[in-house]
Amino acid sequence: MTSTATPPGLARFNALEEHAAHTALLEVCASTAWARRLLAARPYADPDALYAESDAALAGLTEADLAEAMAGHPPIGRPRPGDPTSAREQRGMAGADDDLRAEMLELNLTYQERFGHVFLICATGRTAEEMRDAVRERLGNPPEKEREIVRTELGKINRIRLARLVEEDRRRMSTDSTASASPASVPTASVSTHILDTSAGRPAEGVAVRLAARPGPRAAWQELGGSETDADGRCKDLPALPEGTTHVRLGFEVEPYFRKKAEAQQDAPAHRDSGTAVFFPEVTVTFAVTPGEHYHVPLLLNPFGYSVYRGS
């Protein structure tokens, strides 16, 4: 029986039907041996127990198991179409120019020829330049050392994805209209956004959005992760907010979007002094939230100004 102290999202994962839980784990890591071990160790009392079991399972993977896990990851700079997880993790490549993308492609191919598998790195929070420098450096490693680095990087990715899995489960649980309220499962606030490029009269696609939260006006901010706007200008997979959240911060990285637009159109307005395609390279919005309510905060954007509001 699951302890009443178990976080609601983790409790839901513990209670998932076996096939559903197995499928969810394979979306985190493509190794069937890893997924089977985590499935067999349910229920988990807390997230740390889940992460520790993940680390132990990863350490026990054979060479074949590790190859199976790596096969589930696309090359850096080339996330699979329809794969929001990889696109979100690799969003540091979103602002890379054509030369850097071409260099990254060449380095990826060189790496695969040398080691026989995809270059794997925990890309979350890394810039395109940092990832390029990492593959350059690791090309000089002997295969044995590189394989252990890959195992370490895979462990970092698995932990991030497991945390997101638990948070998403908790969000679905807290917003389920059929769930009964109890002191152990207080509903949290939820957030969504979309971006409209008012200079073009259409949604802004491919804008990276970061989400942070804090439990009080003087508390430290907790970075929760992020997403990227789709063709409709919407972020459909922002992380869930932790219980006790009172303030939320959305960060929009708009400069890469306008730079790409300027390169495509060759006629986007530019700042006269700097020559950049946008006056505000990023937009940060902070707002207060109430538990149980949903907050849709759209961004109306143009190269020299923006506005936000609470939508519906």
mmCIF file of C-alpha atoms in Angstrom:
data_model
loop_
_atom_site.group_PDB
_atom_site.id
_atom_site.type_symbol
_atom_site.label_atom_id
_atom_site.label_comp_id
_atom_site.label_asym_id
_atom_site.label_seq_id
_atom_site.Cartn_x
_atom_site.Cartn_y
_atom_site.Cartn_z
ATOM 1 C CA MET A 1 0.000 0.000 0.000
ATOM 2 C CA THR A 2 1.275 3.462 -0.906
ATOM 3 C CA SER A 3 2.100 5.742 1.998
ATOM 4 C CA THR A 4 -0.120 8.790 2.469
ATOM 5 C CA ALA A 5 3.091 10.841 2.350
ATOM 6 C CA THR A 6 3.724 9.791 -1.253
ATOM 7 C CA PRO A 7 3.316 12.786 -3.616
ATOM 8 C CA PRO A 8 0.025 12.536 -5.550
ATOM 9 C CA GLY A 9 1.684 12.354 -8.977
ATOM 10 C CA LEU A 10 3.952 9.512 -7.914
ATOM 11 C CA ALA A 11 1.019 7.743 -6.262
ATOM 12 C CA ARG A 12 -0.802 7.858 -9.575
ATOM 13 C CA PHE A 13 2.216 6.390 -11.372
ATOM 14 C CA ASN A 14 2.403 3.635 -8.741
ATOM 15 C CA ALA A 15 -1.235 2.801 -9.402
ATOM 16 C CA LEU A 16 -1.075 2.770 -13.211
ATOM 17 C CA GLU A 17 -2.034 -0.457 -14.942
ATOM 18 C CA GLU A 18 1.133 -2.396 -15.781
ATOM 19 C CA HIS A 19 1.024 -1.921 -19.552
ATOM 20 C CA ALA A 20 0.381 1.826 -19.220
ATOM 21 C CA ALA A 21 3.215 2.220 -16.726
ATOM 22 C CA HIS A 22 5.579 0.215 -18.937
ATOM 23 C CA THR A 23 4.705 2.384 -21.952
ATOM 24 C CA ALA A 24 5.287 5.563 -19.927
ATOM 25 C CA LEU A 25 8.707 4.303 -18.796
ATOM 26 C CA LEU A 26 9.777 3.438 -22.340
ATOM 27 C CA GLU A 27 9.022 7.029 -23.326
ATOM 28 C CA VAL A 28 11.574 8.037 -20.693
ATOM 29 C CA CYS A 29 14.213 5.480 -21.708
ATOM 30 C CA ALA A 30 14.035 3.059 -24.654
ATOM 31 C CA SER A 31 15.819 0.237 -22.793
ATOM 32 C CA THR A 32 13.336 -2.557 -22.077
ATOM 33 C CA ALA A 33 15.601 -3.960 -19.321
ATOM 34 C CA TRP A 34 15.638 -0.558 -17.576
ATOM 35 C CA ALA A 35 11.861 -0.194 -17.872
ATOM 36 C CA ARG A 36 11.190 -3.721 -16.573
ATOM 37 C CA ARG A 37 13.349 -3.161 -13.493
ATOM 38 C CA LEU A 38 11.637 0.136 -12.621
ATOM 39 C CA LEU A 39 8.248 -1.455 -13.199
ATOM 40 C CA ALA A 40 9.050 -4.377 -10.891
ATOM 41 C CA ALA A 41 10.182 -2.047 -8.087
ATOM 42 C CA ARG A 42 6.850 -0.261 -7.749
ATOM 43 C CA PRO A 43 5.425 1.192 -5.563
ATOM 44 C CA TYR A 44 7.837 4.057 -4.805
ATOM 45 C CA ALA A 45 7.519 5.960 -1.540
ATOM 46 C CA ASP A 46 9.019 9.169 -2.915
ATOM 47 C CA PRO A 47 10.657 10.545 -6.099
ATOM 48 C CA ASP A 48 14.162 9.970 -4.717
ATOM 49 C CA ALA A 49 13.449 6.246 -4.507
ATOM 50 C CA LEU A 50 12.351 6.280 -8.137
ATOM 51 C CA TYR A 51 15.481 8.159 -9.235
ATOM 52 C CA ALA A 52 17.751 5.834 -7.214
ATOM 53 C CA GLU A 53 16.162 2.774 -8.822
ATOM 54 C CA SER A 54 16.657 4.379 -12.242
ATOM 55 C CA ASP A 55 20.365 4.940 -11.506
ATOM 56 C CA ALA A 56 20.795 1.368 -10.284
ATOM 57 C CA ALA A 57 19.009 -0.055 -13.321
ATOM 58 C CA LEU A 58 21.142 2.046 -15.662
ATOM 59 C CA ALA A 59 24.352 0.890 -13.988
ATOM 60 C CA GLY A 60 23.330 -2.717 -14.649
ATOM 61 C CA LEU A 61 22.610 -2.332 -18.370
ATOM 62 C CA THR A 62 24.606 -4.516 -20.727
ATOM 63 C CA GLU A 63 26.246 -3.157 -23.876
ATOM 64 C CA ALA A 64 23.208 -4.306 -25.890
ATOM 65 C CA ASP A 65 20.809 -2.701 -23.399
ATOM 66 C CA LEU A 66 22.739 0.567 -23.554
ATOM 67 C CA ALA A 67 22.653 0.504 -27.353
ATOM 68 C CA GLU A 68 18.885 0.009 -27.202
ATOM 69 C CA ALA A 69 18.562 3.023 -24.888
ATOM 70 C CA MET A 70 20.706 5.229 -27.139
ATOM 71 C CA ALA A 71 18.676 4.239 -30.196
ATOM 72 C CA GLY A 72 15.743 6.077 -28.649
ATOM 73 C CA HIS A 73 17.568 9.423 -28.858
ATOM 74 C CA PRO A 74 17.768 11.455 -32.090
ATOM 75 C CA PRO A 75 20.984 13.281 -33.056
ATOM 76 C CA ILE A 76 21.562 16.706 -31.509
ATOM 77 C CA GLY A 77 20.053 19.334 -33.810
ATOM 78 C CA ARG A 78 17.726 16.876 -35.521
ATOM 79 C CA PRO A 79 14.839 15.990 -33.177
ATOM 80 C CA ARG A 80 12.303 13.660 -34.708
ATOM 81 C CA PRO A 81 9.151 15.307 -36.139
ATOM 82 C CA GLY A 82 6.310 15.045 -33.643
ATOM 83 C CA ASP A 83 8.722 14.439 -30.736
ATOM 84 C CA PRO A 84 8.126 17.382 -28.345
ATOM 85 C CA THR A 85 10.348 15.866 -25.648
ATOM 86 C CA SER A 86 13.514 15.883 -27.762
ATOM 87 C CA ALA A 87 12.639 19.274 -29.265
ATOM 88 C CA ARG A 88 12.232 20.729 -25.776
ATOM 89 C CA GLU A 89 15.474 19.203 -24.508
ATOM 90 C CA GLN A 90 17.401 20.420 -27.546
ATOM 91 C CA ARG A 91 15.899 23.896 -27.670
ATOM 92 C CA GLY A 92 19.402 25.310 -27.189
ATOM 93 C CA MET A 93 19.868 24.554 -30.909
ATOM 94 C CA ALA A 94 16.848 26.684 -31.855
ATOM 95 C CA GLY A 95 18.893 29.884 -32.165
ATOM 96 C CA ALA A 96 21.887 28.312 -33.922
ATOM 97 C CA ASP A 97 22.819 29.833 -37.267
ATOM 98 C CA ASP A 98 23.223 27.783 -40.443
ATOM 99 C CA ASP A 99 26.999 27.497 -40.072
ATOM 100 C CA LEU A 100 26.740 26.110 -36.551
ATOM 101 C CA ARG A 101 24.002 23.669 -37.567
ATOM 102 C CA ALA A 102 26.124 22.445 -40.467
ATOM 103 C CA GLU A 103 29.136 22.054 -38.172
ATOM 104 C CA MET A 104 27.044 20.129 -35.653
ATOM 105 C CA LEU A 105 25.788 17.792 -38.367
ATOM 106 C CA GLU A 106 29.350 17.090 -39.502
ATOM 107 C CA LEU A 107 30.535 16.502 -35.937
ATOM 108 C CA ASN A 108 27.608 14.156 -35.278
ATOM 109 C CA LEU A 109 28.498 12.079 -38.333
ATOM 110 C CA THR A 110 32.172 11.971 -37.365
ATOM 111 C CA TYR A 111 31.243 10.887 -33.835
ATOM 112 C CA GLN A 112 28.942 8.117 -35.099
ATOM 113 C CA GLU A 113 31.636 6.827 -37.438
ATOM 114 C CA ARG A 114 34.141 6.713 -34.563
ATOM 115 C CA PHE A 115 31.978 5.218 -31.819
ATOM 116 C CA GLY A 116 29.163 3.481 -33.707
ATOM 117 C CA HIS A 117 26.318 5.263 -31.951
ATOM 118 C CA VAL A 118 24.635 8.653 -31.656
ATOM 119 C CA PHE A 119 26.350 11.452 -29.704
ATOM 120 C CA LEU A 120 24.410 11.566 -26.430
ATOM 121 C CA ILE A 121 24.458 14.475 -24.017
ATOM 122 C CA CYS A 122 22.002 15.875 -21.479
ATOM 123 C CA ALA A 123 21.047 18.864 -23.666
ATOM 124 C CA THR A 124 18.631 20.492 -21.215
ATOM 125 C CA GLY A 125 19.852 24.013 -20.459
ATOM 126 C CA ARG A 126 22.838 23.816 -22.823
ATOM 127 C CA THR A 127 23.460 26.260 -25.657
ATOM 128 C CA ALA A 128 24.270 25.162 -29.195
ATOM 129 C CA GLU A 129 27.875 26.281 -28.714
ATOM 130 C CA GLU A 130 28.231 24.248 -25.509
ATOM 131 C CA MET A 131 26.954 21.110 -27.242
ATOM 132 C CA ARG A 132 29.301 21.664 -30.186
ATOM 133 C CA ASP A 133 32.266 22.099 -27.839
ATOM 134 C CA ALA A 134 31.276 18.949 -25.962
ATOM 135 C CA VAL A 135 31.219 16.735 -29.050
ATOM 136 C CA ARG A 136 34.538 18.203 -30.205
ATOM 137 C CA GLU A 137 36.129 17.343 -26.861
ATOM 138 C CA ARG A 138 34.628 13.877 -26.599
ATOM 139 C CA LEU A 139 35.768 12.850 -30.074
ATOM 140 C CA GLY A 140 39.213 12.409 -28.546
ATOM 141 C CA ASN A 141 38.069 9.918 -25.904
ATOM 142 C CA PRO A 142 38.877 6.189 -26.102
ATOM 143 C CA PRO A 143 35.711 4.102 -26.674
ATOM 144 C CA GLU A 144 35.684 2.696 -23.114
ATOM 145 C CA LYS A 145 35.743 6.149 -21.521
ATOM 146 C CA GLU A 146 33.157 7.488 -23.949
ATOM 147 C CA ARG A 147 30.771 4.634 -23.199
ATOM 148 C CA GLU A 148 30.844 5.485 -19.486
ATOM 149 C CA ILE A 149 30.253 9.165 -20.248
ATOM 150 C CA VAL A 150 27.250 8.133 -22.334
ATOM 151 C CA ARG A 151 25.935 6.088 -19.408
ATOM 152 C CA THR A 152 26.295 9.119 -17.106
ATOM 153 C CA GLU A 153 24.568 11.475 -19.562
ATOM 154 C CA LEU A 154 21.755 8.987 -20.061
ATOM 155 C CA GLY A 155 21.264 8.871 -16.297
ATOM 156 C CA LYS A 156 20.860 12.657 -16.189
ATOM 157 C CA ILE A 157 18.322 12.565 -19.026
ATOM 158 C CA ASN A 158 16.359 9.763 -17.361
ATOM 159 C CA ARG A 159 16.136 11.687 -14.077
ATOM 160 C CA ILE A 160 14.841 14.820 -15.833
ATOM 161 C CA ARG A 161 12.276 12.827 -17.796
ATOM 162 C CA LEU A 162 11.140 10.862 -14.740
ATOM 163 C CA ALA A 163 10.655 14.124 -12.844
ATOM 164 C CA ARG A 164 8.542 15.444 -15.706
ATOM 165 C CA LEU A 165 6.561 12.198 -15.823
ATOM 166 C CA VAL A 166 5.741 12.437 -12.118
ATOM 167 C CA GLU A 167 4.851 16.135 -12.385
ATOM 168 C CA GLU A 168 2.602 15.557 -15.405
ATOM 169 C CA ASP A 169 0.877 12.690 -13.627
ATOM 170 C CA ARG A 170 0.286 14.959 -10.641
ATOM 171 C CA ARG A 171 -1.121 17.706 -12.870
ATOM 172 C CA ARG A 172 -3.534 15.308 -14.552
ATOM 173 C CA MET A 173 -4.542 14.013 -11.151
ATOM 174 C CA SER A 174 -5.138 17.460 -9.653
ATOM 175 C CA THR A 175 -7.241 18.631 -12.621
ATOM 176 C CA ASP A 176 -9.281 15.442 -12.995
ATOM 177 C CA SER A 177 -12.895 16.503 -12.419
ATOM 178 C CA THR A 178 -13.777 13.033 -11.179
ATOM 179 C CA ALA A 179 -11.148 13.013 -8.425
ATOM 180 C CA SER A 180 -12.321 13.661 -4.889
ATOM 181 C CA ALA A 181 -10.597 16.454 -3.003
ATOM 182 C CA SER A 182 -8.633 15.563 0.109
ATOM 183 C CA PRO A 183 -6.024 17.262 2.307
ATOM 184 C CA ALA A 184 -3.339 15.038 0.716
ATOM 185 C CA SER A 185 -4.147 16.150 -2.882
ATOM 186 C CA VAL A 186 -4.653 19.916 -2.902
ATOM 187 C CA PRO A 187 -5.106 21.098 -6.511
ATOM 188 C CA THR A 188 -2.355 23.321 -7.865
ATOM 189 C CA ALA A 189 -2.587 26.189 -10.309
ATOM 190 C CA SER A 190 -1.832 25.471 -13.969
ATOM 191 C CA VAL A 191 -0.399 27.654 -16.702
ATOM 192 C CA SER A 192 -0.571 27.845 -20.485
ATOM 193 C CA THR A 193 0.452 30.414 -23.059
ATOM 194 C CA HIS A 194 0.478 31.226 -26.727
ATOM 195 C CA ILE A 195 2.310 33.855 -28.781
ATOM 196 C CA LEU A 196 0.889 35.991 -31.582
ATOM 197 C CA ASP A 197 3.298 37.870 -33.847
ATOM 198 C CA THR A 198 1.299 41.077 -34.369
ATOM 199 C CA SER A 199 3.752 42.318 -36.994
ATOM 200 C CA ALA A 200 2.783 39.387 -39.204
ATOM 201 C CA GLY A 201 -0.723 38.682 -37.931
ATOM 202 C CA ARG A 202 0.019 35.017 -37.262
ATOM 203 C CA PRO A 203 1.217 32.704 -34.479
ATOM 204 C CA ALA A 204 4.900 32.724 -33.551
ATOM 205 C CA GLU A 205 6.249 29.187 -34.010
ATOM 206 C CA GLY A 206 9.449 27.830 -32.482
ATOM 207 C CA VAL A 207 9.818 30.258 -29.568
ATOM 208 C CA ALA A 208 11.449 28.667 -26.509
ATOM 209 C CA VAL A 209 9.504 29.273 -23.286
ATOM 210 C CA ARG A 210 10.942 28.746 -19.777
ATOM 211 C CA LEU A 211 8.815 28.216 -16.665
ATOM 212 C CA ALA A 212 9.769 28.922 -13.042
ATOM 213 C CA ALA A 213 7.778 29.031 -9.814
ATOM 214 C CA ARG A 214 8.157 30.038 -6.181
ATOM 215 C CA PRO A 215 6.069 29.451 -3.037
ATOM 216 C CA GLY A 216 6.118 33.067 -1.795
ATOM 217 C CA PRO A 217 7.114 36.615 -2.776
ATOM 218 C CA ARG A 218 10.552 36.304 -1.134
ATOM 219 C CA ALA A 219 11.229 32.638 -1.866
ATOM 220 C CA ALA A 220 13.851 31.470 -4.351
ATOM 221 C CA TRP A 221 12.720 30.699 -7.882
ATOM 222 C CA GLN A 222 12.620 27.043 -8.929
ATOM 223 C CA GLU A 223 13.337 26.449 -12.617
ATOM 224 C CA LEU A 224 10.844 23.853 -13.827
ATOM 225 C CA GLY A 225 11.900 23.442 -17.449
ATOM 226 C CA GLY A 226 10.285 24.661 -20.601
ATOM 227 C CA SER A 227 8.778 24.015 -23.979
ATOM 228 C CA GLU A 228 8.559 25.517 -27.465
ATOM 229 C CA THR A 229 5.611 27.018 -29.306
ATOM 230 C CA ASP A 230 4.040 24.897 -32.035
ATOM 231 C CA ALA A 231 2.605 25.970 -35.397
ATOM 232 C CA ASP A 232 -0.362 27.503 -33.575
ATOM 233 C CA GLY A 233 1.960 29.500 -31.305
ATOM 234 C CA ARG A 234 0.969 27.382 -28.290
ATOM 235 C CA CYS A 235 2.950 25.497 -25.638
ATOM 236 C CA LYS A 236 1.062 22.294 -24.914
ATOM 237 C CA ASP A 237 3.525 20.587 -22.573
ATOM 238 C CA LEU A 238 4.703 23.118 -20.000
ATOM 239 C CA PRO A 239 5.733 21.433 -16.721
ATOM 240 C CA ALA A 240 3.241 21.221 -13.876
ATOM 241 C CA LEU A 241 3.518 23.709 -11.018
ATOM 242 C CA PRO A 242 4.614 22.388 -7.610
ATOM 243 C CA GLU A 243 2.145 22.423 -4.749
ATOM 244 C CA GLY A 244 2.277 25.686 -2.826
ATOM 245 C CA THR A 245 3.137 27.823 -5.867
ATOM 246 C CA THR A 246 2.103 31.451 -5.423
ATOM 247 C CA HIS A 247 4.112 33.138 -8.192
ATOM 248 C CA VAL A 248 4.991 32.041 -11.718
ATOM 249 C CA ARG A 249 7.587 33.361 -14.143
ATOM 250 C CA LEU A 250 7.424 32.802 -17.903
ATOM 251 C CA GLY A 251 10.517 33.569 -19.983
ATOM 252 C CA PHE A 252 10.152 33.905 -23.755
ATOM 253 C CA GLU A 253 13.331 33.695 -25.869
ATOM 254 C CA VAL A 254 12.132 35.785 -28.814
ATOM 255 C CA GLU A 255 15.378 36.918 -30.466
ATOM 256 C CA PRO A 256 16.075 33.590 -32.292
ATOM 257 C CA TYR A 257 12.519 33.685 -33.675
ATOM 258 C CA PHE A 258 12.917 37.186 -35.155
ATOM 259 C CA ARG A 259 16.435 36.436 -36.392
ATOM 260 C CA LYS A 260 15.180 33.394 -38.269
ATOM 261 C CA LYS A 261 12.246 35.393 -39.610
ATOM 262 C CA ALA A 262 14.569 38.163 -40.826
ATOM 263 C CA GLU A 263 16.835 35.652 -42.572
ATOM 264 C CA ALA A 264 13.830 34.109 -44.306
ATOM 265 C CA GLN A 265 12.154 37.353 -45.350
ATOM 266 C CA GLN A 266 15.157 39.697 -45.707
ATOM 267 C CA ASP A 267 12.870 42.598 -44.875
ATOM 268 C CA ALA A 268 12.181 42.392 -41.130
ATOM 269 C CA PRO A 269 12.770 45.721 -39.344
ATOM 270 C CA ALA A 270 16.124 46.055 -37.612
ATOM 271 C CA HIS A 271 17.374 48.140 -34.727
ATOM 272 C CA ARG A 272 19.266 51.053 -36.254
ATOM 273 C CA ASP A 273 22.173 50.982 -33.824
ATOM 274 C CA SER A 274 22.792 47.300 -33.244
ATOM 275 C CA GLY A 275 21.444 45.808 -36.452
ATOM 276 C CA THR A 276 19.596 43.134 -34.501
ATOM 277 C CA ALA A 277 16.141 42.025 -35.641
ATOM 278 C CA VAL A 278 14.508 42.659 -32.277
ATOM 279 C CA PHE A 279 14.763 45.343 -29.593
ATOM 280 C CA PHE A 280 13.762 43.027 -26.711
ATOM 281 C CA PRO A 281 15.811 39.792 -27.063
ATOM 282 C CA GLU A 282 13.741 38.106 -24.373
ATOM 283 C CA VAL A 283 10.531 38.768 -22.480
ATOM 284 C CA THR A 284 9.984 37.805 -18.840
ATOM 285 C CA VAL A 285 6.546 37.875 -17.241
ATOM 286 C CA THR A 286 5.893 37.307 -13.530
ATOM 287 C CA PHE A 287 2.407 36.881 -12.083
ATOM 288 C CA ALA A 288 0.613 35.644 -8.970
ATOM 289 C CA VAL A 289 -1.517 32.495 -8.963
ATOM 290 C CA THR A 290 -4.158 30.900 -6.756
ATOM 291 C CA PRO A 291 -4.250 27.098 -6.203
ATOM 292 C CA GLY A 292 -6.840 25.327 -8.318
ATOM 293 C CA GLU A 293 -7.104 28.029 -10.991
ATOM 294 C CA HIS A 294 -5.859 27.944 -14.563
ATOM 295 C CA TYR A 295 -3.892 30.884 -15.985
ATOM 296 C CA HIS A 296 -3.640 31.391 -19.728
ATOM 297 C CA VAL A 297 -1.145 34.197 -20.354
ATOM 298 C CA PRO A 298 -0.803 35.109 -24.055
ATOM 299 C CA LEU A 299 2.057 37.210 -25.416
ATOM 300 C CA LEU A 300 1.364 39.715 -28.223
ATOM 301 C CA LEU A 301 4.712 40.325 -29.859
ATOM 302 C CA ASN A 302 6.411 42.523 -32.436
ATOM 303 C CA PRO A 303 10.096 43.371 -32.991
ATOM 304 C CA PHE A 304 9.928 46.555 -30.900
ATOM 305 C CA GLY A 305 7.273 45.877 -28.276
ATOM 306 C CA TYR A 306 5.036 43.383 -26.565
ATOM 307 C CA SER A 307 2.023 43.083 -24.277
ATOM 308 C CA VAL A 308 0.607 40.315 -22.116
ATOM 309 C CA TYR A 309 -2.706 39.706 -20.388
ATOM 310 C CA ARG A 310 -4.625 37.015 -18.560
ATOM 311 C CA GLY A 311 -6.698 35.238 -21.175
ATOM 312 C CA SER A 312 -9.183 32.412 -21.033
#
